[in-house]
Short mmCIF file of C-alpha atoms in Angstrom, two decimals:
data_model
loop_
_atom_site.label_atom_id
_atom_site.label_comp_id
_atom_site.label_asym_id
_atom_site.label_seq_id
_atom_site.Cartn_x
_atom_site.Cartn_y
_atom_site.Cartn_z
CA MET A 1 58.71 49.51 15.72
CA LYS A 2 59.21 48.72 12.01
CA TYR A 3 63.10 47.01 12.62
CA ILE A 4 64.00 43.36 10.55
CA LEU A 5 64.72 41.55 13.12
CA SER A 6 68.47 38.03 16.12
CA ALA A 7 68.18 36.89 19.61
CA LEU A 8 70.00 38.69 21.75
CA LEU A 9 71.15 39.15 25.05
CA LEU A 10 68.25 40.50 26.81
CA MET A 11 66.10 39.88 29.65
CA PHE A 12 68.85 38.59 32.21
CA ALA A 13 68.55 40.88 34.54
CA VAL A 14 65.68 42.07 36.35
CA SER A 15 64.29 44.25 38.04
CA GLN A 16 63.44 49.00 37.49
CA THR A 17 65.81 50.25 34.72
CA GLN A 18 66.76 53.83 33.89
CA ALA A 19 67.47 52.44 29.28
CA GLN A 20 64.52 53.60 27.39
CA TYR A 21 65.95 51.96 24.84
CA VAL A 22 65.18 48.19 26.89
CA ASP A 23 62.72 49.83 28.68
CA GLU A 24 60.84 50.15 25.26
CA ILE A 25 61.79 46.80 24.37
CA SER A 26 60.58 44.82 26.89
CA LYS A 27 57.94 46.87 28.15
CA LYS A 28 56.33 48.24 25.53
CA LEU A 29 52.72 47.39 24.63
CA HIS A 30 52.24 46.98 21.20
CA ASP A 31 49.14 47.22 19.59
CA PRO A 32 48.23 43.75 17.36
CA LYS A 33 47.32 46.17 14.27
CA GLU A 34 51.18 47.78 13.40
CA LEU A 35 52.72 43.92 15.00
CA ARG A 36 50.46 42.20 11.91
CA LYS A 37 51.94 45.82 9.87
CA ASP A 38 55.93 44.57 11.23
CA ILE A 39 55.19 41.12 9.85
CA ASP A 40 53.88 42.22 6.56
CA PHE A 41 56.65 44.38 6.32
CA ALA A 42 59.59 41.36 7.69
CA ARG A 43 58.04 39.34 4.63
CA ARG A 44 58.46 41.89 2.04
CA LYS A 45 61.19 42.44 2.49
CA LEU A 46 61.58 38.96 2.84
CA GLU A 47 60.52 38.07 -0.73
CA LYS A 48 62.93 41.39 -2.06
CA GLU A 49 66.47 40.26 -0.83
CA HIS A 50 66.32 37.27 0.61
CA ILE A 51 68.51 34.85 -2.92
CA ASN A 52 66.62 32.34 -2.09
CA ILE A 53 63.37 32.24 -0.04
CA TYR A 54 61.93 29.07 -1.11
CA LYS A 55 64.90 27.11 -1.08
CA PHE A 56 63.27 24.58 2.20
CA ILE A 57 60.28 25.78 2.13
CA SER A 58 57.44 26.06 -0.47
CA LYS A 59 56.01 29.00 -0.98
CA LYS A 60 52.66 28.87 0.20
CA ALA A 61 54.01 26.78 3.05
CA LEU A 62 55.88 30.07 4.81
CA ASP A 63 52.13 32.04 2.85
CA HIS A 64 50.42 29.94 5.60
CA LYS A 65 52.71 30.39 8.23
CA PHE A 66 53.41 34.35 7.80
CA ASP A 67 48.73 34.85 7.75
CA SER A 68 48.96 32.07 10.66
CA LEU A 69 51.18 34.88 13.16
CA LYS A 70 49.24 37.06 11.44
CA LYS A 71 46.19 35.82 13.25
CA ALA A 72 47.54 34.64 16.61
CA ILE A 73 48.31 38.31 17.98
CA THR A 74 45.45 39.56 19.11
CA SER A 75 46.66 40.59 21.74
CA PRO A 76 49.04 43.27 23.08
CA MET A 77 52.46 42.36 23.14
CA ILE A 78 56.54 43.75 24.04
CA SER A 79 59.10 43.65 21.58
CA LEU A 80 60.17 41.00 22.73
CA LYS A 81 57.69 38.36 22.44
CA PHE A 82 56.38 39.98 18.90
CA ASN A 83 60.35 38.61 17.98
CA ALA A 84 60.35 35.41 19.14
CA ARG A 85 57.01 34.37 17.64
CA LEU A 86 58.15 36.44 14.21
CA MET A 87 61.48 33.83 15.41
CA THR A 88 59.49 30.47 14.64
CA VAL A 89 58.62 31.64 11.26
CA LEU A 90 61.76 33.07 9.93
CA SER A 91 63.39 30.07 11.22
CA THR A 92 61.24 27.37 8.95
CA ILE A 93 63.45 28.89 6.20
CA GLY A 94 66.27 26.94 6.64
CA ASP A 95 69.29 29.27 6.73
CA GLY A 96 70.53 29.19 9.73
CA HIS A 97 72.43 33.16 8.86
CA LEU A 98 68.47 34.90 8.94
CA SER A 99 67.72 35.64 12.08
CA SER A 100 66.05 39.35 13.95
CA THR A 101 67.05 42.21 15.98
CA PHE A 102 66.99 44.86 17.07
CA GLU A 103 67.98 48.34 16.19
CA TYR A 104 71.58 48.78 17.74
CA SER A 105 71.80 52.66 17.30
CA LYS A 106 68.62 53.31 19.75
CA PHE A 107 70.86 51.49 23.49
CA SER A 108 72.11 54.74 24.84
CA PRO A 109 75.05 55.11 26.87
CA SER A 110 72.33 54.37 30.03
CA ASP A 111 71.14 51.58 27.94
CA MET A 112 74.46 49.51 27.28
CA ASP A 113 75.70 50.38 31.16
CA TYR A 114 72.71 48.88 32.56
CA LEU A 115 72.92 45.75 29.82
CA GLN A 116 76.80 45.30 31.30
CA ARG A 117 76.50 46.07 34.16
CA PRO A 118 72.79 45.19 35.99
CA LYS A 119 72.04 44.78 39.05
CA LYS A 120 70.52 42.08 39.68
CA GLN A 121 70.04 39.44 37.64
CA SER A 122 67.63 36.65 37.49
CA GLY A 123 67.72 34.02 40.25
CA LEU A 124 67.38 31.49 37.04
CA LYS A 125 71.12 33.14 35.67
CA THR A 126 72.50 32.08 38.78
CA LEU A 127 72.70 28.23 36.58
CA ASP A 128 75.01 27.20 33.58
CA TYR A 129 72.71 23.72 32.52
CA ILE A 130 74.02 21.46 29.41
CA LEU A 131 71.04 19.66 27.05
CA VAL A 132 71.52 16.07 26.39
CA ASN A 133 68.98 13.70 24.54
CA ASN A 134 66.29 16.84 24.97
CA ARG A 135 66.11 16.13 28.85
CA LEU A 136 68.48 19.32 30.97
CA TYR A 137 70.70 19.50 33.65
CA VAL A 138 72.36 21.22 36.24
CA LYS A 139 76.42 22.15 34.40
CA GLN A 140 77.38 24.19 36.93
CA ASN A 141 75.70 25.82 40.39
CA ASN A 142 77.09 29.28 41.38
CA GLY A 143 74.17 30.41 44.09
CA ASP A 144 73.91 30.35 46.90
CA ASP A 145 71.74 27.26 47.63
CA THR A 146 73.66 24.02 47.91
CA SER A 147 71.06 22.23 47.56
CA ILE A 148 71.79 22.46 43.62
CA LYS A 149 74.47 19.48 42.67
CA THR A 150 75.99 19.15 38.93
CA GLY A 151 73.95 16.54 37.73
CA ASP A 152 70.61 17.53 38.77
CA GLU A 153 67.96 17.17 36.16
CA ILE A 154 65.97 19.96 35.61
CA LEU A 155 61.86 18.91 34.97
CA SER A 156 60.11 22.38 35.18
CA ILE A 157 60.46 26.15 34.45
CA GLU A 158 57.85 27.74 36.54
CA ASN A 159 55.55 24.56 36.15
CA LYS A 160 56.16 24.55 32.26
CA PRO A 161 57.51 21.17 31.49
CA VAL A 162 62.01 21.25 30.02
CA ALA A 163 60.51 18.90 26.94
CA ALA A 164 57.60 22.09 26.06
CA ILE A 165 60.29 24.51 26.51
CA ILE A 166 63.07 22.89 24.58
CA ASP A 167 60.43 22.93 21.73
CA THR A 168 59.24 26.60 21.75
CA ILE A 169 63.08 27.50 22.39
CA MET A 170 63.97 25.26 18.82
CA ARG A 171 61.45 25.99 16.81
CA THR A 172 62.37 30.23 17.15
CA LEU A 173 66.62 29.53 15.93
CA ALA A 174 67.30 28.92 12.79
CA SER A 175 70.04 26.50 11.23
CA ASP A 176 70.19 26.03 8.10
CA GLY A 177 68.64 23.25 6.14
CA TYR A 178 66.12 20.64 8.38
CA ASN A 179 70.17 20.36 10.37
CA THR A 180 68.09 20.41 14.70
CA THR A 181 71.41 19.53 15.48
CA PHE A 182 72.66 22.27 15.03
CA LYS A 183 70.38 24.31 16.98
CA LYS A 184 70.47 21.99 19.82
CA VAL A 185 74.55 22.71 20.27
CA MET A 186 73.56 27.02 20.19
CA ILE A 187 71.79 26.51 23.08
CA ASN A 188 74.58 24.73 24.79
CA ASN A 189 77.20 27.66 23.16
CA ASN A 190 75.95 29.96 24.66
CA ASP A 191 73.09 30.37 27.78
CA PHE A 192 69.69 28.51 28.32
CA SER A 193 68.95 31.33 30.44
CA GLN A 194 68.97 33.40 27.72
CA TYR A 195 66.74 32.05 25.63
CA TYR A 196 64.02 31.18 28.12
CA GLY A 197 64.65 35.11 28.94
CA PHE A 198 64.10 35.77 25.33
CA ILE A 199 60.69 33.67 24.82
CA TRP A 200 59.34 34.27 28.52
CA GLY A 201 61.12 36.92 30.42
CA ALA A 202 63.28 36.50 33.23
CA LYS A 203 62.11 37.54 36.83
CA ASP A 204 63.91 38.01 40.22
CA THR A 205 62.98 34.06 41.51
CA MET A 206 62.55 31.28 39.79
CA PRO A 207 61.04 28.10 40.56
CA ILE A 208 61.67 25.30 38.68
CA GLU A 209 61.10 21.12 39.22
CA LEU A 210 64.02 19.36 39.97
CA LYS A 211 64.76 15.20 39.93
CA SER A 212 68.28 14.24 42.64
CA ASN A 213 69.16 11.39 43.08
CA ASN A 214 65.58 10.10 42.34
CA LEU A 215 64.04 12.34 43.96
CA ILE A 216 61.67 15.03 43.40
CA ARG A 217 61.30 18.56 44.97
CA LYS A 218 60.75 22.31 44.20
CA VAL A 219 63.42 25.15 44.52
CA LYS A 220 62.99 28.54 43.99
CA LEU A 221 65.43 30.61 42.49
CA MET A 222 67.01 33.22 44.20
CA PRO A 223 67.99 36.79 42.19
CA GLN A 224 71.89 37.66 42.87
CA GLU A 225 74.17 40.51 42.90
CA LYS A 226 75.94 40.62 40.25
CA SER A 227 78.63 39.99 42.14
CA ASN A 228 78.02 36.92 43.19
CA VAL A 229 77.74 36.04 39.75
CA GLU A 230 80.24 36.28 37.19
CA LEU A 231 80.32 36.89 34.09
CA ARG A 232 81.59 33.00 32.40
CA ILE A 233 84.18 33.63 29.63
CA ASN A 234 84.19 30.44 26.91
CA ASN A 235 87.71 29.34 27.67
CA THR A 236 87.30 26.27 25.16
CA LYS A 237 90.26 26.39 22.19
CA PRO A 238 88.40 26.68 18.92
CA VAL A 239 90.76 23.87 17.68
CA THR A 240 93.33 21.51 19.98
CA TYR A 241 94.90 17.84 18.80
CA LYS A 242 95.85 14.56 20.23
CA PHE A 243 97.51 11.35 18.78
CA LEU A 244 95.46 8.10 18.89
CA ARG A 245 98.30 5.68 19.56
CA PRO A 246 101.55 5.84 21.41
CA ASP A 247 103.66 5.80 17.89
CA SER A 248 101.73 9.12 16.56
CA SER A 249 100.56 7.19 13.51
CA ILE A 250 96.97 8.04 14.52
CA ALA A 251 96.44 12.00 14.72
CA PHE A 252 92.93 13.14 16.47
CA LEU A 253 92.31 17.07 15.01
CA LYS A 254 89.29 18.78 16.99
CA VAL A 255 88.61 21.94 15.39
CA ARG A 256 85.13 23.48 17.39
CA THR A 257 84.58 26.39 15.50
CA PHE A 258 85.78 28.16 12.04
CA MET A 259 85.85 31.90 13.63
CA LEU A 260 89.32 32.12 14.04
CA ASP A 261 91.00 35.66 13.43
CA THR A 262 92.85 36.30 10.60
CA SER A 263 96.28 36.24 12.33
CA PHE A 264 95.36 31.92 13.37
CA LYS A 265 98.80 30.48 12.77
CA GLY A 266 97.58 27.63 15.20
CA PHE A 267 97.29 25.35 12.00
CA ASP A 268 100.73 26.03 10.79
CA ASP A 269 102.27 24.43 14.09
CA ILE A 270 99.05 21.50 14.78
CA PHE A 271 100.34 19.90 11.25
CA LYS A 272 104.03 20.83 11.11
CA THR A 273 103.66 18.37 14.45
CA PHE A 274 101.74 15.98 12.25
CA LYS A 275 104.75 15.32 10.02
CA LYS A 276 107.29 15.68 12.49
CA SER A 277 105.32 12.99 14.61
CA ASN A 278 105.69 10.85 11.28
CA SER A 279 101.11 10.17 11.22
CA LYS A 280 100.26 8.59 9.57
CA ILE A 281 96.38 8.77 9.83
CA LEU A 282 94.09 12.34 10.70
CA VAL A 283 90.75 12.24 12.20
CA LEU A 284 88.63 15.31 11.80
CA ASP A 285 86.85 16.13 14.12
CA LEU A 286 84.08 19.06 12.97
CA ARG A 287 81.32 17.88 15.59
CA GLY A 288 79.34 20.79 17.04
CA ASN A 289 81.42 23.09 15.45
CA THR A 290 79.40 26.04 14.83
CA GLY A 291 80.67 27.45 11.85
CA GLY A 292 82.21 30.60 11.13
CA ALA A 293 84.17 32.82 8.35
CA LEU A 294 85.57 30.99 5.23
CA VAL A 295 89.64 33.28 6.66
CA GLY A 296 89.04 30.30 8.77
CA LEU A 297 88.04 27.22 6.94
CA GLN A 298 90.88 28.73 4.51
CA ALA A 299 93.14 29.06 7.30
CA PHE A 300 92.89 25.18 7.68
CA LEU A 301 92.35 24.46 3.50
CA VAL A 302 95.78 25.89 2.97
CA ILE A 303 97.94 23.13 4.51
#
């Protein structure tokens, strides 16, 4: 099974598949002895190839976490769940680019077809979510149950308190150093249901507890055909600007990511506008910026 391992898209469509590798990593149970061998393999690879593995955690502390994980693996486990458990150790290294992935070469055409065009999706996928101060809210309802409104707070999923769910997800996400805000940004920028499914699996019907207008009630999120749960694309522009004063003397620039194509020329036009408008002060907002490539940063710095 040896894979050095990123949390990846799966488990977010449900029911039986004819996708061999998807079934292998989502349903096949692996013997604890083999899983412990994988943990040793991951440790050896990190010690050999990571440039500064002990910058944010001591060798003693990291060894203890690896050993504790090995001791905790006492029963058979599917690859997806094991990967999430392993990430709780890898995330403590403090390397935001360190993650675990599966063997992409093993994804057959039938696997890819299943992942891209599932017939049915878990009820958890019928909602968009937003995390605010460690509380989870409905951002948008894409399902058939119109009683669920934007702004409703989700208190529990499958009888698991949301606070415990968020804590577990946070521990599986890697970020640089001791940063925790990036993890919250990632949960909001990506799909909360994806992270949930990666750790616990996404069943057809998902019971949740909602709080709406100070009333608490239980709801079952029902699975829906994909035609009713369209794939949603984030069309938010990576870079936006505005003027904070009528005379344009203070310009405001929001840069959401530096993952920009090399052909991106937006900064040129924006700064030409600032210059033409005689802006004297620039307010640069990098809050929630997810980072990116050096070429994206260079496109900004060379202006």
